[in-house]
mmCIF file of C-alpha atoms and ligand atoms in Angstrom:
data_model
loop_
_atom_site.group_PDB
_atom_site.id
_atom_site.type_symbol
_atom_site.label_atom_id
_atom_site.label_comp_id
_atom_site.label_asym_id
_atom_site.label_seq_id
_atom_site.Cartn_x
_atom_site.Cartn_y
_atom_site.Cartn_z
ATOM 1 C CA ALA A 1 72.352 -67.991 -20.184
ATOM 2 C CA SER A 2 71.410 -64.577 -21.499
ATOM 3 C CA THR A 3 68.881 -63.397 -18.901
ATOM 4 C CA LEU A 4 69.071 -63.018 -15.128
ATOM 5 C CA GLY A 5 66.316 -65.530 -14.429
ATOM 6 C CA ALA A 6 67.749 -68.202 -16.712
ATOM 7 C CA ALA A 7 71.257 -67.606 -15.396
ATOM 8 C CA ALA A 8 70.102 -67.975 -11.786
ATOM 9 C CA ALA A 9 68.145 -71.109 -12.681
ATOM 10 C CA GLN A 10 71.381 -72.829 -13.710
ATOM 11 C CA SER A 11 72.141 -73.219 -10.016
ATOM 12 C CA GLY A 12 68.520 -73.817 -8.967
ATOM 13 C CA ARG A 13 68.000 -70.235 -7.846
ATOM 14 C CA TYR A 14 65.639 -67.499 -9.005
ATOM 15 C CA PHE A 15 66.199 -63.851 -9.878
ATOM 16 C CA GLY A 16 63.304 -61.551 -9.093
ATOM 17 C CA THR A 17 62.098 -57.982 -9.057
ATOM 18 C CA ALA A 18 59.509 -55.857 -7.323
ATOM 19 C CA ILE A 19 56.619 -54.907 -9.605
ATOM 20 C CA ALA A 20 54.155 -52.023 -9.258
ATOM 21 C CA SER A 21 50.649 -52.684 -10.591
ATOM 22 C CA GLY A 22 50.382 -49.124 -11.913
ATOM 23 C CA LYS A 23 53.209 -49.797 -14.365
ATOM 24 C CA LEU A 24 51.841 -52.983 -15.940
ATOM 25 C CA GLY A 25 50.653 -50.859 -18.883
ATOM 26 C CA ASP A 26 54.209 -49.663 -19.591
ATOM 27 C CA GLY A 27 55.505 -51.926 -22.342
ATOM 28 C CA THR A 28 59.163 -51.129 -21.761
ATOM 29 C CA TYR A 29 58.751 -52.010 -18.094
ATOM 30 C CA THR A 30 56.839 -55.250 -18.619
ATOM 31 C CA GLY A 31 59.110 -56.197 -21.508
ATOM 32 C CA ILE A 32 62.206 -56.075 -19.346
ATOM 33 C CA ALA A 33 60.476 -57.637 -16.358
ATOM 34 C CA ASN A 34 59.063 -60.516 -18.380
ATOM 35 C CA ARG A 35 62.355 -61.183 -20.156
ATOM 36 C CA GLU A 36 64.749 -61.019 -17.208
ATOM 37 C CA PHE A 37 63.010 -62.074 -13.995
ATOM 38 C CA ASN A 38 61.295 -65.256 -12.801
ATOM 39 C CA MET A 39 60.227 -64.255 -9.277
ATOM 40 C CA ILE A 40 57.929 -61.313 -8.552
ATOM 41 C CA THR A 41 57.205 -59.313 -5.389
ATOM 42 C CA ALA A 42 54.360 -56.792 -5.318
ATOM 43 C CA GLU A 43 56.016 -53.520 -4.307
ATOM 44 C CA ASN A 44 52.960 -52.316 -2.343
ATOM 45 C CA GLU A 45 49.864 -54.223 -3.465
ATOM 46 C CA MET A 46 49.918 -57.123 -0.982
ATOM 47 C CA LYS A 47 50.555 -54.933 2.051
ATOM 48 C CA ILE A 48 47.989 -54.528 4.803
ATOM 49 C CA ASP A 49 46.618 -51.133 3.733
ATOM 50 C CA ALA A 50 46.107 -52.419 0.183
ATOM 51 C CA THR A 51 44.516 -55.789 0.974
ATOM 52 C CA GLU A 52 42.314 -54.880 3.964
ATOM 53 C CA PRO A 53 41.473 -51.177 3.536
ATOM 54 C CA ASN A 54 38.432 -51.557 5.791
ATOM 55 C CA GLN A 55 38.430 -54.008 8.660
ATOM 56 C CA GLY A 56 37.119 -57.380 7.513
ATOM 57 C CA GLN A 57 36.740 -56.216 3.886
ATOM 58 C CA PHE A 58 39.536 -57.583 1.753
ATOM 59 C CA ASN A 59 40.477 -56.107 -1.615
ATOM 60 C CA PHE A 60 42.814 -58.051 -3.886
ATOM 61 C CA THR A 61 42.229 -56.042 -7.078
ATOM 62 C CA ASN A 62 45.742 -54.687 -7.523
ATOM 63 C CA ALA A 63 47.416 -57.645 -5.849
ATOM 64 C CA ASP A 64 45.677 -59.975 -8.292
ATOM 65 C CA ARG A 65 46.703 -57.791 -11.233
ATOM 66 C CA ILE A 66 50.289 -58.546 -10.351
ATOM 67 C CA TYR A 67 49.579 -62.184 -9.443
ATOM 68 C CA ASN A 68 47.799 -62.767 -12.765
ATOM 69 C CA TRP A 69 50.529 -61.035 -14.780
ATOM 70 C CA ALA A 70 53.185 -63.103 -13.009
ATOM 71 C CA THR A 71 51.316 -66.382 -13.375
ATOM 72 C CA GLN A 72 50.408 -65.813 -17.017
ATOM 73 C CA ASN A 73 54.099 -65.244 -17.697
ATOM 74 C CA GLY A 74 55.246 -68.336 -15.816
ATOM 75 C CA LYS A 75 56.673 -66.544 -12.802
ATOM 76 C CA ARG A 76 56.313 -67.309 -9.096
ATOM 77 C CA MET A 77 55.762 -64.743 -6.373
ATOM 78 C CA ARG A 78 57.064 -63.789 -2.970
ATOM 79 C CA GLY A 79 54.159 -62.497 -0.862
ATOM 80 C CA HIS A 80 54.954 -59.209 0.887
ATOM 81 C CA THR A 81 53.891 -58.676 3.683
ATOM 82 C CA LEU A 82 51.381 -59.923 6.303
ATOM 83 C CA ALA A 83 52.364 -58.250 9.602
ATOM 84 C CA TRP A 84 54.220 -54.919 9.673
ATOM 85 C CA HIS A 85 54.155 -51.718 11.706
ATOM 86 C CA ASN A 86 54.185 -49.657 8.481
ATOM 87 C CA GLN A 87 51.542 -49.255 5.766
ATOM 88 C CA GLN A 88 48.779 -50.260 8.131
ATOM 89 C CA PRO A 89 45.316 -48.967 7.193
ATOM 90 C CA GLY A 90 43.949 -46.262 9.477
ATOM 91 C CA TRP A 91 41.579 -48.632 11.229
ATOM 92 C CA MET A 92 44.474 -50.890 12.234
ATOM 93 C CA GLN A 93 46.647 -47.990 13.381
ATOM 94 C CA SER A 94 43.904 -47.066 15.828
ATOM 95 C CA LEU A 95 43.708 -50.540 17.398
ATOM 96 C CA SER A 96 45.719 -51.874 20.314
ATOM 97 C CA GLY A 97 45.912 -54.812 22.680
ATOM 98 C CA SER A 98 43.848 -57.916 22.082
ATOM 99 C CA ALA A 99 41.751 -56.223 19.373
ATOM 100 C CA LEU A 100 44.890 -55.492 17.343
ATOM 101 C CA ARG A 101 46.280 -58.970 17.973
ATOM 102 C CA GLN A 102 43.035 -60.512 16.707
ATOM 103 C CA ALA A 103 43.002 -58.140 13.723
ATOM 104 C CA MET A 104 46.524 -59.270 12.819
ATOM 105 C CA ILE A 105 45.444 -62.907 12.989
ATOM 106 C CA ASN A 106 42.320 -62.230 10.924
ATOM 107 C CA HIS A 107 44.388 -60.352 8.351
ATOM 108 C CA ILE A 108 46.851 -63.205 7.930
ATOM 109 C CA ASN A 109 43.985 -65.672 7.573
ATOM 110 C CA GLY A 110 42.142 -63.465 5.074
ATOM 111 C CA VAL A 111 45.123 -62.966 2.773
ATOM 112 C CA LEU A 112 46.384 -66.538 2.954
ATOM 113 C CA ASN A 113 42.878 -67.891 2.405
ATOM 114 C CA HIS A 114 42.787 -65.936 -0.885
ATOM 115 C CA TYR A 115 46.246 -67.077 -2.017
ATOM 116 C CA LYS A 116 46.319 -70.522 -0.429
ATOM 117 C CA GLY A 117 48.621 -72.813 -2.413
ATOM 118 C CA LYS A 118 49.411 -70.060 -4.945
ATOM 119 C CA ILE A 119 52.299 -68.102 -3.460
ATOM 120 C CA PRO A 120 55.294 -70.200 -2.412
ATOM 121 C CA TYR A 121 57.013 -67.680 -0.092
ATOM 122 C CA TRP A 122 55.551 -65.130 2.289
ATOM 123 C CA ASP A 123 57.172 -62.382 4.282
ATOM 124 C CA VAL A 124 55.039 -63.124 7.331
ATOM 125 C CA VAL A 125 56.623 -60.461 9.534
ATOM 126 C CA ASN A 126 58.527 -57.453 8.229
ATOM 127 C CA GLU A 127 60.964 -55.129 10.004
ATOM 128 C CA ALA A 128 60.192 -56.018 13.625
ATOM 129 C CA TYR A 129 63.659 -55.255 15.003
ATOM 130 C CA ALA A 130 65.033 -51.889 16.087
ATOM 131 C CA ASP A 131 67.828 -50.013 14.394
ATOM 132 C CA GLY A 132 70.836 -49.073 16.481
ATOM 133 C CA ASN A 133 72.718 -50.991 19.101
ATOM 134 C CA SER A 134 69.977 -52.545 21.233
ATOM 135 C CA GLY A 135 69.527 -55.744 19.228
ATOM 136 C CA GLY A 136 65.940 -55.723 20.460
ATOM 137 C CA ARG A 137 62.483 -55.333 19.045
ATOM 138 C CA ARG A 138 61.231 -52.161 17.429
ATOM 139 C CA ASP A 139 58.535 -50.397 19.409
ATOM 140 C CA SER A 140 55.252 -50.581 17.486
ATOM 141 C CA ASN A 141 51.577 -51.113 18.077
ATOM 142 C CA LEU A 142 52.089 -54.785 17.198
ATOM 143 C CA GLN A 143 55.011 -55.143 19.623
ATOM 144 C CA ARG A 144 52.879 -53.606 22.362
ATOM 145 C CA THR A 145 50.375 -56.457 21.956
ATOM 146 C CA GLY A 146 53.003 -58.713 23.539
ATOM 147 C CA ASN A 147 56.423 -60.088 22.630
ATOM 148 C CA ASP A 148 54.889 -63.273 21.238
ATOM 149 C CA TRP A 149 53.217 -61.452 18.332
ATOM 150 C CA ILE A 150 55.825 -62.646 15.837
ATOM 151 C CA GLU A 151 55.495 -66.320 16.681
ATOM 152 C CA VAL A 152 51.713 -66.032 16.718
ATOM 153 C CA ALA A 153 51.910 -64.549 13.207
ATOM 154 C CA PHE A 154 54.053 -67.474 12.004
ATOM 155 C CA ARG A 155 51.853 -70.129 13.617
ATOM 156 C CA THR A 156 48.757 -68.494 12.133
ATOM 157 C CA ALA A 157 50.339 -68.395 8.680
ATOM 158 C CA ARG A 158 51.437 -72.046 8.833
ATOM 159 C CA ALA A 159 47.929 -73.169 9.731
ATOM 160 C CA ALA A 160 46.345 -70.992 7.032
ATOM 161 C CA ASP A 161 48.609 -72.154 4.179
ATOM 162 C CA PRO A 162 50.776 -75.171 5.067
ATOM 163 C CA SER A 163 52.323 -75.132 1.566
ATOM 164 C CA ALA A 164 53.863 -71.658 1.901
ATOM 165 C CA LYS A 165 57.441 -71.098 3.032
ATOM 166 C CA LEU A 166 57.284 -68.557 5.840
ATOM 167 C CA CYS A 167 59.935 -65.841 6.040
ATOM 168 C CA TYR A 168 61.057 -63.147 8.442
ATOM 169 C CA ASN A 169 62.213 -60.107 6.429
ATOM 170 C CA ASP A 170 64.228 -57.062 7.542
ATOM 171 C CA TYR A 171 66.756 -54.394 6.510
ATOM 172 C CA ASN A 172 70.112 -53.660 8.140
ATOM 173 C CA ILE A 173 70.552 -57.314 9.053
ATOM 174 C CA ASP A 174 73.155 -57.764 6.315
ATOM 175 C CA ASN A 175 76.235 -56.863 8.369
ATOM 176 C CA TRP A 176 77.065 -59.770 10.668
ATOM 177 C CA THR A 177 78.594 -57.504 13.331
ATOM 178 C CA TRP A 178 75.520 -55.328 13.796
ATOM 179 C CA ALA A 179 73.349 -55.742 16.886
ATOM 180 C CA LYS A 180 70.187 -55.834 14.786
ATOM 181 C CA THR A 181 71.547 -58.784 12.802
ATOM 182 C CA GLN A 182 72.364 -60.619 16.026
ATOM 183 C CA GLY A 183 68.906 -59.874 17.417
ATOM 184 C CA VAL A 184 67.173 -61.416 14.418
ATOM 185 C CA TYR A 185 69.635 -64.322 14.383
ATOM 186 C CA ASN A 186 68.820 -65.084 18.031
ATOM 187 C CA MET A 187 65.096 -64.925 17.318
ATOM 188 C CA VAL A 188 65.393 -67.412 14.440
ATOM 189 C CA LYS A 189 67.571 -69.689 16.567
ATOM 190 C CA ASP A 190 64.993 -69.554 19.349
ATOM 191 C CA PHE A 191 62.129 -70.242 16.925
ATOM 192 C CA LYS A 192 63.927 -73.252 15.461
ATOM 193 C CA SER A 193 64.694 -74.640 18.918
ATOM 194 C CA ARG A 194 61.075 -74.292 20.062
ATOM 195 C CA GLY A 195 59.425 -75.479 16.854
ATOM 196 C CA VAL A 196 57.931 -72.140 15.853
ATOM 197 C CA PRO A 197 57.325 -72.549 12.104
ATOM 198 C CA ILE A 198 59.850 -70.435 10.201
ATOM 199 C CA ASP A 199 61.374 -71.484 6.884
ATOM 200 C CA CYS A 200 63.351 -68.524 5.612
ATOM 201 C CA VAL A 201 64.977 -65.216 6.383
ATOM 202 C CA GLY A 202 64.837 -62.313 3.954
ATOM 203 C CA LEU A 203 67.798 -59.982 3.868
ATOM 204 C CA GLN A 204 66.364 -56.861 2.253
ATOM 205 C CA SER A 205 69.853 -55.587 1.417
ATOM 206 C CA HIS A 206 69.226 -51.908 0.729
ATOM 207 C CA PHE A 207 72.856 -50.794 0.541
ATOM 208 C CA ASN A 208 73.860 -47.139 0.821
ATOM 209 C CA GLY A 209 76.459 -44.941 2.494
ATOM 210 C CA ASN A 210 75.052 -45.495 5.981
ATOM 211 C CA SER A 211 74.454 -49.208 5.460
ATOM 212 C CA PRO A 212 77.152 -50.231 3.019
ATOM 213 C CA TYR A 213 77.798 -53.700 1.704
ATOM 214 C CA ASN A 214 80.381 -55.410 3.900
ATOM 215 C CA SER A 215 82.374 -58.500 2.996
ATOM 216 C CA ASN A 216 80.984 -60.232 6.107
ATOM 217 C CA TYR A 217 77.660 -60.471 4.208
ATOM 218 C CA ARG A 218 78.606 -64.013 3.202
ATOM 219 C CA THR A 219 79.057 -64.868 6.883
ATOM 220 C CA THR A 220 75.598 -63.470 7.639
ATOM 221 C CA ILE A 221 74.021 -65.595 4.902
ATOM 222 C CA SER A 222 75.811 -68.755 5.973
ATOM 223 C CA GLN A 223 75.134 -68.235 9.682
ATOM 224 C CA PHE A 224 71.384 -67.880 9.090
ATOM 225 C CA ALA A 225 71.451 -70.878 6.732
ATOM 226 C CA ALA A 226 73.204 -72.932 9.415
ATOM 227 C CA LEU A 227 70.159 -72.464 11.647
ATOM 228 C CA GLY A 228 68.186 -74.555 9.147
ATOM 229 C CA VAL A 229 66.370 -71.834 7.224
ATOM 230 C CA ASP A 230 66.605 -70.721 3.623
ATOM 231 C CA VAL A 231 67.982 -67.245 2.993
ATOM 232 C CA ALA A 232 66.632 -64.928 0.308
ATOM 233 C CA ILE A 233 67.953 -61.547 -0.750
ATOM 234 C CA THR A 234 64.614 -59.813 -1.004
ATOM 235 C CA GLU A 235 64.896 -56.097 -1.833
ATOM 236 C CA LEU A 236 68.371 -55.559 -3.237
ATOM 237 C CA ASP A 237 69.400 -52.084 -4.346
ATOM 238 C CA ILE A 238 72.821 -50.425 -4.173
ATOM 239 C CA GLN A 239 72.942 -46.642 -4.244
ATOM 240 C CA GLY A 240 75.302 -45.611 -7.012
ATOM 241 C CA GLY A 241 74.869 -49.002 -8.660
ATOM 242 C CA SER A 242 78.436 -50.279 -8.229
ATOM 243 C CA ALA A 243 78.959 -53.200 -10.608
ATOM 244 C CA SER A 244 81.601 -54.763 -8.382
ATOM 245 C CA THR A 245 79.363 -54.553 -5.300
ATOM 246 C CA TYR A 246 76.529 -56.179 -7.220
ATOM 247 C CA ALA A 247 78.908 -58.981 -8.211
ATOM 248 C CA SER A 248 79.985 -59.447 -4.586
ATOM 249 C CA VAL A 249 76.367 -59.766 -3.446
ATOM 250 C CA VAL A 250 75.640 -62.368 -6.120
ATOM 251 C CA ASN A 251 78.821 -64.305 -5.360
ATOM 252 C CA ASP A 252 78.017 -64.328 -1.638
ATOM 253 C CA CYS A 253 74.607 -65.821 -2.344
ATOM 254 C CA LEU A 254 76.034 -68.369 -4.763
ATOM 255 C CA ALA A 255 78.534 -69.449 -2.099
ATOM 256 C CA VAL A 256 75.771 -70.679 0.241
ATOM 257 C CA SER A 257 73.551 -73.485 -1.001
ATOM 258 C CA ARG A 258 70.609 -72.334 1.117
ATOM 259 C CA CYS A 259 70.697 -68.862 -0.427
ATOM 260 C CA ILE A 260 67.789 -69.557 -2.751
ATOM 261 C CA GLY A 261 67.455 -66.407 -4.815
ATOM 262 C CA ILE A 262 67.860 -62.687 -5.264
ATOM 263 C CA THR A 263 65.201 -60.030 -5.802
ATOM 264 C CA VAL A 264 66.037 -56.458 -6.830
ATOM 265 C CA TRP A 265 63.694 -53.740 -5.587
ATOM 266 C CA GLY A 266 62.536 -52.436 -8.952
ATOM 267 C CA VAL A 267 63.282 -52.737 -12.664
ATOM 268 C CA ARG A 268 64.771 -49.417 -13.886
ATOM 269 C CA ASP A 269 66.430 -46.654 -11.879
ATOM 270 C CA SER A 270 63.307 -44.572 -12.524
ATOM 271 C CA ASP A 271 61.193 -47.253 -10.826
ATOM 272 C CA SER A 272 63.186 -47.162 -7.575
ATOM 273 C CA TRP A 273 61.658 -45.911 -4.313
ATOM 274 C CA LEU A 274 64.988 -44.120 -3.835
ATOM 275 C CA GLY A 275 64.597 -41.925 -6.916
ATOM 276 C CA ALA A 276 66.212 -42.314 -10.327
ATOM 277 C CA ASN A 277 69.169 -40.065 -9.461
ATOM 278 C CA THR A 278 70.451 -42.618 -6.943
ATOM 279 C CA THR A 279 70.941 -45.097 -9.826
ATOM 280 C CA PRO A 280 70.547 -48.172 -7.564
ATOM 281 C CA LEU A 281 69.203 -50.790 -10.002
ATOM 282 C CA LEU A 282 70.286 -52.890 -12.986
ATOM 283 C CA PHE A 283 68.567 -50.967 -15.808
ATOM 284 C CA ASP A 284 68.824 -47.245 -16.460
ATOM 285 C CA SER A 285 65.753 -45.074 -16.646
ATOM 286 C CA SER A 286 65.456 -45.723 -20.386
ATOM 287 C CA GLY A 287 65.537 -49.462 -19.822
ATOM 288 C CA ASN A 288 69.097 -50.042 -21.002
ATOM 289 C CA LYS A 289 71.265 -52.637 -19.273
ATOM 290 C CA LYS A 290 73.822 -51.027 -16.963
ATOM 291 C CA ALA A 291 77.334 -52.218 -16.109
ATOM 292 C CA ALA A 292 75.849 -53.646 -12.925
ATOM 293 C CA TYR A 293 73.524 -55.808 -15.030
ATOM 294 C CA ASN A 294 76.435 -57.337 -16.933
ATOM 295 C CA SER A 295 78.317 -57.910 -13.735
ATOM 296 C CA VAL A 296 75.367 -59.747 -12.156
ATOM 297 C CA LEU A 297 74.756 -61.834 -15.274
ATOM 298 C CA ASN A 298 78.417 -62.801 -15.522
ATOM 299 C CA ALA A 299 78.559 -63.778 -11.851
ATOM 300 C CA LEU A 300 75.461 -65.956 -12.209
ATOM 301 C CA ASN A 301 76.837 -67.595 -15.340
ATOM 302 C CA ALA A 302 80.163 -68.347 -13.666
ATOM 303 C CA ALA A 303 78.446 -70.377 -10.936
HETATM 304 O O1 LIG F 401 49.409 -44.763 -4.099
HETATM 305 C C1 LIG F 401 49.567 -43.458 -3.572
HETATM 306 C C2 LIG F 401 49.082 -42.432 -4.545
HETATM 307 O O2 LIG F 401 47.700 -42.599 -4.708
HETATM 308 C C3 LIG F 401 49.409 -41.038 -3.990
HETATM 309 O O3 LIG F 401 49.047 -40.080 -4.938
HETATM 310 C C4 LIG F 401 50.894 -40.926 -3.690
HETATM 311 C C5 LIG F 401 51.238 -39.586 -3.067
HETATM 312 O O4 LIG F 401 52.279 -39.691 -2.143
HETATM 313 O O5 LIG F 401 51.235 -41.919 -2.786
HETATM 314 C C6 LIG F 401 51.032 -43.227 -3.287
HETATM 315 O O6 LIG F 401 51.414 -44.160 -2.338
HETATM 316 C C7 LIG F 401 52.807 -44.335 -2.187
HETATM 317 C C8 LIG F 401 53.150 -45.776 -2.501
HETATM 318 O O7 LIG F 401 54.521 -46.015 -2.249
HETATM 319 C C9 LIG F 401 52.877 -46.142 -3.949
HETATM 320 O O8 LIG F 401 53.693 -45.389 -4.798
HETATM 321 C C10 LIG F 401 53.174 -43.992 -0.769
HETATM 322 O O9 LIG F 401 52.991 -42.601 -0.542
HETATM 323 C C11 LIG F 401 54.616 -44.376 -0.512
HETATM 324 O O10 LIG F 401 54.882 -44.226 0.888
HETATM 325 C C12 LIG F 401 54.845 -45.817 -0.879
HETATM 326 O O11 LIG F 401 56.216 -46.107 -0.679
HETATM 327 C C13 LIG F 401 56.530 -47.479 -0.591
HETATM 328 C C14 LIG F 401 57.195 -47.776 0.749
HETATM 329 O O12 LIG F 401 57.590 -49.130 0.779
HETATM 330 C C15 LIG F 401 56.257 -47.481 1.906
HETATM 331 O O13 LIG F 401 56.674 -48.045 3.086
HETATM 332 C C16 LIG F 401 57.497 -47.810 -1.734
HETATM 333 O O14 LIG F 401 56.799 -47.702 -2.981
HETATM 334 C C17 LIG F 401 58.040 -49.231 -1.569
HETATM 335 O O15 LIG F 401 59.091 -49.428 -2.489
HETATM 336 C C18 LIG F 401 58.593 -49.405 -0.167
HETATM 337 O O16 LIG F 401 59.045 -50.735 -0.033
HETATM 338 C C19 LIG F 401 59.643 -51.065 1.228
HETATM 339 C C20 LIG F 401 59.325 -52.510 1.524
HETATM 340 O O17 LIG F 401 57.927 -52.734 1.464
HETATM 341 C C21 LIG F 401 59.882 -52.941 2.870
HETATM 342 N N1 LIG F 401 61.293 -52.647 2.970
HETATM 343 C C22 LIG F 401 61.687 -51.269 2.634
HETATM 344 C C23 LIG F 401 61.180 -50.898 1.256
HETATM 345 C C24 LIG F 401 61.649 -49.511 0.862
HETATM 346 O O18 LIG F 401 61.135 -48.530 1.726
#
């Protein structure tokens, strides 16, 4: 196959990208995105500050721009994200305790009511674990509502849209030996054993000098999969854009049947949250295919 999406589809997987609504008028951007990718994540537009800017008043204008573009072009979406300590609107940042817990529940219900049956995967909870060696939860206003906030978020999401696959998504859970990875693994194991509804784990996979790709990534993917959840690579970027590292990531996913797809976190280097000079993506800032692109395509086609 000659595009990333079609090549991934040969093994029943998808290949996606993050899309920013403000760039949908850029023909080079939409041309590449429409040609190459078949799964779409809104880079910011489905986050809490965007969808509920005032408490109880939902706004899906920019989220729907992306949803409509994706749907009109035959693409599915990953919803990102329903409960997160970051990008909370001011009103939510100022809440605590039972008022915040109820606001989280209302937010999940409001967003999933709007997209019920339309978005097959949701990052229900994002980045709830701490960096470093504790293996424990990150301190946040949501965490301070009680340790059960994550399972309440998943149960709320399941009830609101039973058709959606519900994912836990985080960064720095790619290296199997890291405490954070083990913390999330133990949470998923616990959820599966107690019947808390969780269907997938998202490995963001932002690789850089401090968090480099490690060959135990394949172990991480297979260990999560062995718990009975799907694994998705949700926000892939590799600073420096190493073609061989990109190939390793793709091959590690292809090696595990429950690794269902890969999403890169932007189209061109100039679209990356990291800045164009870090060259982390598959297309250069002019929209040309990079060596990393060819390496990914070849790996997918070899599957
Ligand atoms: O929209 C405003 C604009 O009106 C304003 O003029 C401008 C000035 O700073 O800011 C714009 O908002 C920015 C927004 O991106 C849209 O460009 C925010 O400041 C900026 O903080 C925000 O960054 C996003 C970041 O999440 C925030 O947490 C990045 O685009 C987005 O790529 C990044 O994505 C996250 C994932 O959601 C979760 N995992 C990590 C990943 C990378 O940080």
